């Protein structure tokens, strides 16, 4: 069962991320089965109770910090890939700026992870889960792109690339806002 | 290396089982696979270095260097962080490959990173090129050196152990005296409350899985493993407590088998076959792998047929329905034939579960399937493969210090060291005992020598992190599963002291959850752990070995039996026949009740005396059936004779 040590870690992390970010029912844990009945020979079951309906598991919270942390990772990876394939035009003195930026991104990631660990689960609707994830990820992505390009001036992209990079974050943000369901008003 | 001594006065025999002296640091088949893999890597390495030597441009040169090492292209292109990221992603890809048999994932990451690096490269860094070219060979050389050093230490340990093993006579139990019957114990109220946990899960409609753990269908928490363990526990309880009771217990046995035929249980194979072998073929049996289905299910079938009937051995007795228009019809025989064929066609004799990955534990289930099939249907499958299987276990999948290696990559020959953990040893000890009892006994002896500790009557497991894992839900922190498999293994090999110590440890420590209807389970453990806990609870010395290898007395197959009883009103604590009479011990499961019991396999027309019933006597009908009425308010003994 040694492989399961690693399996347990990886699978549990993946499960957390999957149900924090994407829609879907969280897994059902083991429990008692509905109590079955079998009649005595030559008799019919009387008053056989229907199996109780399966209790819907509580919706898993969306952890905004988890979504933000994933956005940091995705953004940094995307920029690194763009740089690797030669689509970035970097500044004249990149070392200090990039180092500061990398440290900042790492700090943001650590902060997101710490915040995720300290978040108290709160039941939400599935739609809310997705919207919160989109909003958190969109804000993070957009902020990182603005800081990189327009505060630190680390790199430039062509017009199309500029629009795509900023637009990706904004699109996520707008999607999240559009999905966000307002609280139901009282009928009173 | 086994020296045997027959004991004429007994059906058992003794055996001295020494560890084999390895022929070299790598076992023969493993060494061949590793040489082939190394040669392949050497060829790739030459291809990787060629563009640099021939003065190709930076794109081609870095792309090619990416073939020498995952991320090597990025390193050569001057992107060290991307190189490190690629290595990290590649390691994750290896884990994915290992977990789900997704063979295609690591090459996609490796080659994809090389292509990306080549596309964006503007220059080649000398330092990066050196890293890309040197890291792979250095890693291989270091790994080999570490292995050789550890292997030598293990050889020395093995030699010391052999000097002690020369003095140890292992008792291998033989065919029981069937004419005297097999031991049948009486279940306690607690035993029955725990058994009800499995019964309730099994007795729901075939397509319902309420109460099961639903995490994934690939690894240890998959539904199929829960059904396997559920079925084994039910069968063992039948074998050691109520062989003369079919009724709802036999129905539950059938249900656990027929749930295995649900596509949601076995359909994982279509995906694993696609991403592991690049073949789209959902056929779950007629392939060269997937012993995690054929072996585990085959044993369920063997146990069922031993205790009941041969319905699943009939042609198309096991219809695996993929779609309304496509069904893969199989039977107990076709599963056993598949295992026999695949073992015969494998250099290791052991063959894979997930694509490429050979697990020693899985193959013990395959062997158990063959042993039981041979006994029930007169084939010689187990005899055909046993020599190769023994060599495979002893040479290819065992360290010189006697520890079983849990997993090995079929094509690469690689293994993971932590798969030699005590949990693997204990699990294998149990499941090997039917077909390879000498290895099982020796493995248990080694565990006692070097790991298990009794303190104040309680069992302490070795300080392995993996012993704190519940594979049925992937949660860590409790060693309940390790204690459970210790109970199973210790009881099976006859070491009741350790079995009781593990039971006491669980009783004192683990909270029990009780349902409104009186069903009980280990509260903080998975369904899988609970089912195996039942298997251990209902086990006995050589219980598995007898059930798989020796079967049941003829009188159990022909004598009177309790065929129908109300559930959960009537709980059957003991049911046994000598071929003529029927002895029952019943407990109420839902309060005092007057109820009817259905008895079958009586002599048609014969009048039986019945004690413990309200009627006192009963005459069997033309089909050998009769009904008797009982007042069940507390423990009740019923006898028909």
Coordinates of C-alpha atoms in Angstrom, one line a residue, chain B residues 225-570:
Chain B
X225 CA -12.4 -3.3 -4.7
X226 CA -15.2 -2.5 -2.2
X227 CA -17.3 -5.2 -3.9
X228 CA -14.4 -7.7 -3.8
X229 CA -13.8 -7.2 -0.1
X230 CA -17.5 -7.2 0.6
X231 CA -17.9 -10.5 -1.2
X232 CA -14.9 -12.1 0.4
X233 CA -16.1 -11.2 3.9
X234 CA -19.6 -12.5 3.2
X235 CA -18.2 -15.8 1.8
X236 CA -15.8 -16.2 4.7
X237 CA -18.6 -15.8 7.2
X238 CA -20.7 -18.3 5.3
X239 CA -17.7 -20.8 5.3
X240 CA -16.8 -20.6 8.9
X241 CA -20.1 -19.8 10.6
X242 CA -23.2 -20.6 8.5
X243 CA -22.4 -23.1 5.6
X244 CA -25.9 -24.5 5.9
X245 CA -27.6 -21.1 5.4
X246 CA -28.2 -19.8 1.9
X247 CA -31.2 -17.4 2.1
X248 CA -30.4 -13.7 2.1
X249 CA -26.7 -14.4 2.6
X250 CA -26.3 -16.2 -0.7
X251 CA -28.4 -13.4 -2.3
X252 CA -26.0 -10.9 -0.9
X253 CA -23.1 -12.9 -2.3
X254 CA -24.7 -12.9 -5.7
X255 CA -25.5 -9.3 -5.5
X256 CA -21.9 -8.3 -4.9
X257 CA -20.9 -10.3 -8.0
X258 CA -23.6 -8.9 -10.2
X259 CA -22.9 -5.4 -9.1
X260 CA -19.4 -6.0 -10.6
X261 CA -21.1 -6.3 -14.0
X262 CA -22.4 -2.8 -13.8
X263 CA -20.5 -0.7 -16.4
X264 CA -19.7 2.0 -13.8
X265 CA -17.7 -0.7 -12.0
X266 CA -15.7 -2.2 -14.9
X267 CA -15.9 0.5 -17.5
X268 CA -12.7 2.1 -16.2
X269 CA -10.8 -0.4 -18.4
X270 CA -11.9 1.2 -21.6
X271 CA -10.1 4.4 -20.6
X272 CA -7.1 2.7 -19.2
X273 CA -6.7 0.6 -22.3
X274 CA -7.0 3.7 -24.5
X275 CA -4.5 5.9 -22.7
X276 CA -2.3 3.0 -21.6
X277 CA -2.2 0.8 -24.7
X278 CA -3.5 3.2 -27.3
X279 CA -6.3 0.8 -28.0
X280 CA -10.0 1.5 -27.9
X281 CA -11.4 -1.7 -26.8
X282 CA -13.6 -1.9 -23.6
X283 CA -13.4 -5.7 -23.5
X284 CA -12.5 -6.3 -19.9
X285 CA -11.3 -9.9 -20.0
X286 CA -9.8 -10.8 -23.4
X287 CA -6.7 -8.7 -23.0
X288 CA -3.2 -9.2 -21.6
X289 CA -3.7 -7.1 -18.4
X290 CA -6.5 -6.1 -16.0
X291 CA -5.8 -8.8 -13.5
X292 CA -7.3 -6.3 -11.1
X293 CA -10.6 -7.3 -12.5
X294 CA -10.2 -10.9 -13.6
X295 CA -8.2 -12.0 -10.6
X296 CA -10.2 -10.3 -7.9
X297 CA -13.6 -11.2 -9.5
X298 CA -12.4 -14.7 -10.3
X299 CA -11.9 -15.3 -6.6
X300 CA -15.3 -13.9 -5.8
X301 CA -16.7 -16.5 -8.2
X302 CA -14.6 -19.3 -6.9
X303 CA -15.8 -18.7 -3.3
X304 CA -19.4 -18.3 -4.5
X305 CA -19.4 -21.6 -6.5
X306 CA -17.7 -23.5 -3.7
X307 CA -20.5 -22.5 -1.3
X308 CA -23.4 -22.3 -3.7
X309 CA -23.9 -23.2 -7.3
X310 CA -22.2 -22.9 -10.7
X311 CA -24.5 -20.3 -12.3
X312 CA -21.6 -18.0 -13.1
X313 CA -19.6 -20.8 -14.7
X314 CA -22.4 -21.2 -17.4
X315 CA -21.7 -19.7 -20.8
X316 CA -22.5 -16.0 -20.7
X317 CA -23.1 -16.3 -17.0
X318 CA -21.3 -13.0 -16.6
X319 CA -22.6 -10.4 -19.2
X320 CA -20.5 -7.3 -19.2
X321 CA -22.9 -4.8 -20.9
X322 CA -21.1 -1.9 -22.4
X323 CA -24.1 -0.5 -24.3
X324 CA -27.6 -1.7 -25.4
X325 CA -26.0 -3.2 -28.5
X326 CA -22.6 -4.4 -27.1
X327 CA -22.2 -7.1 -24.4
X328 CA -19.1 -9.0 -23.5
X329 CA -20.3 -12.4 -22.4
X330 CA -18.0 -14.2 -20.0
X331 CA -18.0 -16.8 -17.3
X332 CA -16.0 -17.9 -14.4
X333 CA -14.2 -20.2 -16.9
X334 CA -13.3 -17.4 -19.3
X335 CA -11.9 -15.3 -16.5
X336 CA -9.7 -18.1 -15.3
X337 CA -8.6 -19.0 -18.8
X338 CA -7.6 -15.4 -19.4
X339 CA -5.5 -15.3 -16.2
X340 CA -3.9 -18.7 -17.2
X341 CA -3.1 -17.4 -20.7
X342 CA -1.7 -14.1 -19.5
X343 CA 0.5 -15.7 -16.9
X344 CA 1.8 -18.2 -19.4
X345 CA 2.6 -15.3 -21.8
X346 CA 4.5 -13.2 -19.4
X347 CA 8.2 -13.4 -18.8
X348 CA 7.6 -12.6 -15.2
X349 CA 4.6 -15.0 -15.1
X350 CA 3.0 -12.2 -13.1
X351 CA 1.2 -9.9 -15.4
X352 CA -0.1 -6.3 -15.1
X353 CA -3.1 -4.7 -13.5
X354 CA -3.1 -1.2 -15.0
X355 CA -1.3 -1.1 -18.3
X356 CA 2.3 -1.9 -17.8
X357 CA 2.3 -2.1 -14.0
X358 CA 2.7 -5.5 -12.4
X359 CA 1.5 -5.8 -8.8
X360 CA 2.4 -8.8 -6.7
X361 CA -0.7 -8.6 -4.6
X362 CA -3.0 -8.6 -7.6
X363 CA -1.4 -11.7 -9.0
X364 CA -2.1 -13.6 -5.7
X365 CA -5.8 -13.1 -6.5
X366 CA -5.1 -14.5 -10.0
X367 CA -3.5 -17.5 -8.5
X368 CA -6.4 -18.0 -6.1
X369 CA -8.8 -17.8 -9.0
X370 CA -6.9 -20.6 -10.8
X371 CA -6.6 -22.8 -7.7
X372 CA -10.3 -22.6 -7.0
X373 CA -11.2 -23.1 -10.7
X374 CA -8.9 -26.2 -10.9
X375 CA -10.6 -27.7 -7.9
X376 CA -14.1 -27.0 -9.1
X377 CA -13.7 -27.7 -12.8
X378 CA -10.8 -30.1 -13.1
X379 CA -8.5 -27.8 -15.0
X380 CA -4.7 -27.7 -14.3
X381 CA -4.2 -23.9 -14.7
X382 CA -2.5 -23.4 -11.3
X383 CA -0.2 -26.4 -11.8
X384 CA 0.8 -25.0 -15.1
X385 CA 1.8 -21.6 -13.9
X386 CA 2.9 -22.3 -10.3
X387 CA 6.6 -23.0 -11.0
X388 CA 6.9 -19.8 -13.0
X389 CA 4.9 -17.9 -10.5
X390 CA 7.1 -19.1 -7.6
X391 CA 10.2 -18.1 -9.5
X392 CA 8.6 -14.8 -10.3
X393 CA 7.8 -14.0 -6.7
X394 CA 11.1 -15.4 -5.3
X395 CA 13.5 -13.9 -7.9
X396 CA 11.9 -11.0 -9.7
X397 CA 9.7 -9.6 -7.0
X398 CA 11.6 -10.3 -3.8
X399 CA 14.5 -8.5 -2.3
X400 CA 17.4 -10.6 -0.9
X401 CA 16.2 -9.8 2.6
X402 CA 12.9 -11.5 1.9
X403 CA 10.7 -8.4 1.4
X404 CA 8.2 -8.6 -1.4
X405 CA 8.4 -5.9 -4.0
X406 CA 4.9 -4.6 -4.5
X407 CA 5.1 -3.2 -8.0
X408 CA 7.3 -3.3 -11.1
X409 CA 7.0 -1.6 -14.5
X410 CA 6.7 -4.4 -17.1
X411 CA 8.6 -2.7 -19.9
X412 CA 11.2 -0.7 -17.9
X413 CA 11.8 -3.2 -15.1
X414 CA 11.7 -0.3 -12.5
X415 CA 10.2 -0.6 -9.1
X416 CA 9.4 1.7 -6.2
X417 CA 11.2 0.9 -3.0
X418 CA 8.5 1.9 -0.6
X419 CA 6.3 -0.7 -2.1
X420 CA 8.2 -3.2 0.0
X421 CA 6.4 -1.7 3.1
X422 CA 4.9 -4.0 5.8
X423 CA 1.4 -3.4 4.5
X424 CA 2.4 -5.1 1.3
X425 CA 4.0 -8.0 3.2
X426 CA 0.9 -8.6 5.3
X427 CA -1.6 -8.4 2.5
X428 CA 0.5 -10.7 0.4
X429 CA 1.0 -13.1 3.3
X430 CA -2.8 -13.5 3.5
X431 CA -3.6 -13.9 -0.1
X432 CA -0.7 -16.1 -0.9
X433 CA -1.5 -18.7 1.7
X434 CA -3.9 -20.7 -0.5
X435 CA -1.5 -21.2 -3.5
X436 CA 2.0 -20.5 -2.2
X437 CA 1.8 -21.3 1.5
X438 CA 5.5 -21.7 2.1
X439 CA 6.2 -18.1 0.9
X440 CA 3.2 -16.9 2.9
X441 CA 4.5 -18.5 6.1
X442 CA 8.0 -17.2 5.6
X443 CA 6.8 -13.7 4.9
X444 CA 4.8 -13.7 8.1
X445 CA 7.8 -15.0 10.0
X446 CA 9.9 -12.2 8.6
X447 CA 7.3 -9.7 9.7
X448 CA 7.3 -11.0 13.2
X449 CA 11.0 -10.9 13.3
X450 CA 11.5 -7.4 12.0
X451 CA 8.4 -5.3 12.6
X452 CA 5.4 -6.3 14.6
X453 CA 5.5 -5.6 18.3
X454 CA 3.2 -6.7 21.1
X455 CA 3.0 -4.4 24.1
X456 CA 0.6 -4.9 26.9
X457 CA -1.5 -7.1 24.7
X458 CA -1.8 -4.6 22.0
X459 CA -0.2 -4.6 18.5
X460 CA 2.2 -1.9 17.4
X461 CA 2.9 -1.7 13.7
X462 CA 6.3 -0.7 12.3
X463 CA 6.8 3.0 12.0
X464 CA 6.1 3.2 8.3
X465 CA 4.1 6.1 7.1
X466 CA 2.2 3.9 4.8
X467 CA 0.8 2.0 7.8
X468 CA -1.2 5.0 8.7
X469 CA -3.1 5.0 5.4
X470 CA -6.6 3.9 4.8
X471 CA -6.5 3.0 1.1
X472 CA -10.3 2.8 0.9
X473 CA -10.6 6.6 1.3
X474 CA -7.0 7.8 0.8
X475 CA -7.0 9.3 4.3
X476 CA -4.0 9.1 6.5
X477 CA -3.5 9.3 10.2
X478 CA -4.9 6.0 11.5
X479 CA -3.3 2.6 11.2
X480 CA -6.7 0.8 11.3
X481 CA -6.2 -0.8 7.9
X482 CA -2.8 -2.0 8.9
X483 CA -4.3 -3.6 12.0
X484 CA -7.0 -5.1 9.9
X485 CA -4.7 -6.8 7.4
X486 CA -2.6 -8.0 10.4
X487 CA -5.7 -9.7 11.8
X488 CA -6.4 -11.3 8.4
X489 CA -2.8 -12.6 7.9
X490 CA -2.1 -13.6 11.5
X491 CA -5.3 -15.6 11.8
X492 CA -4.8 -17.2 8.4
X493 CA -1.3 -18.5 9.2
X494 CA -2.4 -19.6 12.7
X495 CA -0.8 -16.9 14.8
X496 CA -3.8 -16.2 16.9
X497 CA -1.8 -14.3 19.5
X498 CA -1.1 -11.5 17.0
X499 CA -4.6 -11.6 15.5
X500 CA -6.2 -11.1 19.0
X501 CA -3.7 -8.4 19.8
X502 CA -4.7 -6.5 16.7
X503 CA -8.4 -7.0 17.4
X504 CA -7.9 -5.8 21.0
X505 CA -6.1 -2.7 19.7
X506 CA -9.0 -1.8 17.4
X507 CA -11.6 -2.6 20.1
X508 CA -9.9 -0.3 22.6
X509 CA -9.2 2.5 20.2
X510 CA -11.6 2.7 17.3
X511 CA -15.0 4.3 17.7
X512 CA -17.9 2.2 16.5
X513 CA -20.9 3.7 14.7
X514 CA -24.3 2.1 15.1
X515 CA -27.2 2.7 12.8
X516 CA -30.8 3.1 13.9
X517 CA -31.4 -0.5 12.9
X518 CA -28.4 -1.9 14.9
X519 CA -25.9 -2.2 12.1
X520 CA -22.3 -1.5 13.3
X521 CA -19.1 -0.4 11.6
X522 CA -15.7 1.1 12.3
X523 CA -16.7 4.8 12.3
X524 CA -13.5 6.4 11.2
X525 CA -12.6 3.8 8.5
X526 CA -13.5 3.4 4.9
X527 CA -16.0 0.8 3.6
X528 CA -13.0 -1.2 2.3
X529 CA -11.4 -1.3 5.7
X530 CA -14.7 -2.4 7.3
X531 CA -15.2 -5.2 4.7
X532 CA -11.6 -6.5 5.3
X533 CA -12.2 -6.2 9.0
X534 CA -15.1 -8.6 8.5
X535 CA -12.9 -10.9 6.5
X536 CA -10.4 -11.0 9.3
X537 CA -13.2 -11.3 11.9
X538 CA -14.7 -14.4 10.3
X539 CA -11.4 -16.0 9.3
X540 CA -9.7 -18.9 11.0
X541 CA -6.4 -20.8 10.7
X542 CA -6.1 -21.7 7.0
X543 CA -9.6 -20.4 6.4
X544 CA -8.7 -18.9 3.0
X545 CA -6.5 -21.8 2.1
X546 CA -9.3 -24.3 2.9
X547 CA -12.0 -22.3 1.1
X548 CA -9.9 -21.8 -2.0
X549 CA -7.7 -24.9 -2.3
X550 CA -9.8 -27.6 -0.5
X551 CA -13.4 -26.6 -0.7
X552 CA -16.2 -27.9 1.5
X553 CA -17.4 -31.4 2.6
X554 CA -19.9 -33.0 0.2
X555 CA -22.4 -33.1 3.1
X556 CA -22.4 -29.3 3.1
X557 CA -23.5 -29.3 -0.6
X558 CA -26.2 -31.9 -0.2
X559 CA -27.5 -31.8 3.4
X560 CA -30.4 -29.8 4.7
X561 CA -30.0 -26.0 4.8
X562 CA -31.8 -22.9 5.9
X563 CA -33.0 -21.5 2.6
X564 CA -35.2 -18.6 3.6
X565 CA -35.5 -16.4 6.6
X566 CA -36.7 -12.9 7.2
X567 CA -34.2 -10.1 7.2
X568 CA -33.2 -8.4 9.4
X569 CA -35.6 -10.1 11.8
X570 CA -33.7 -13.4 11.8

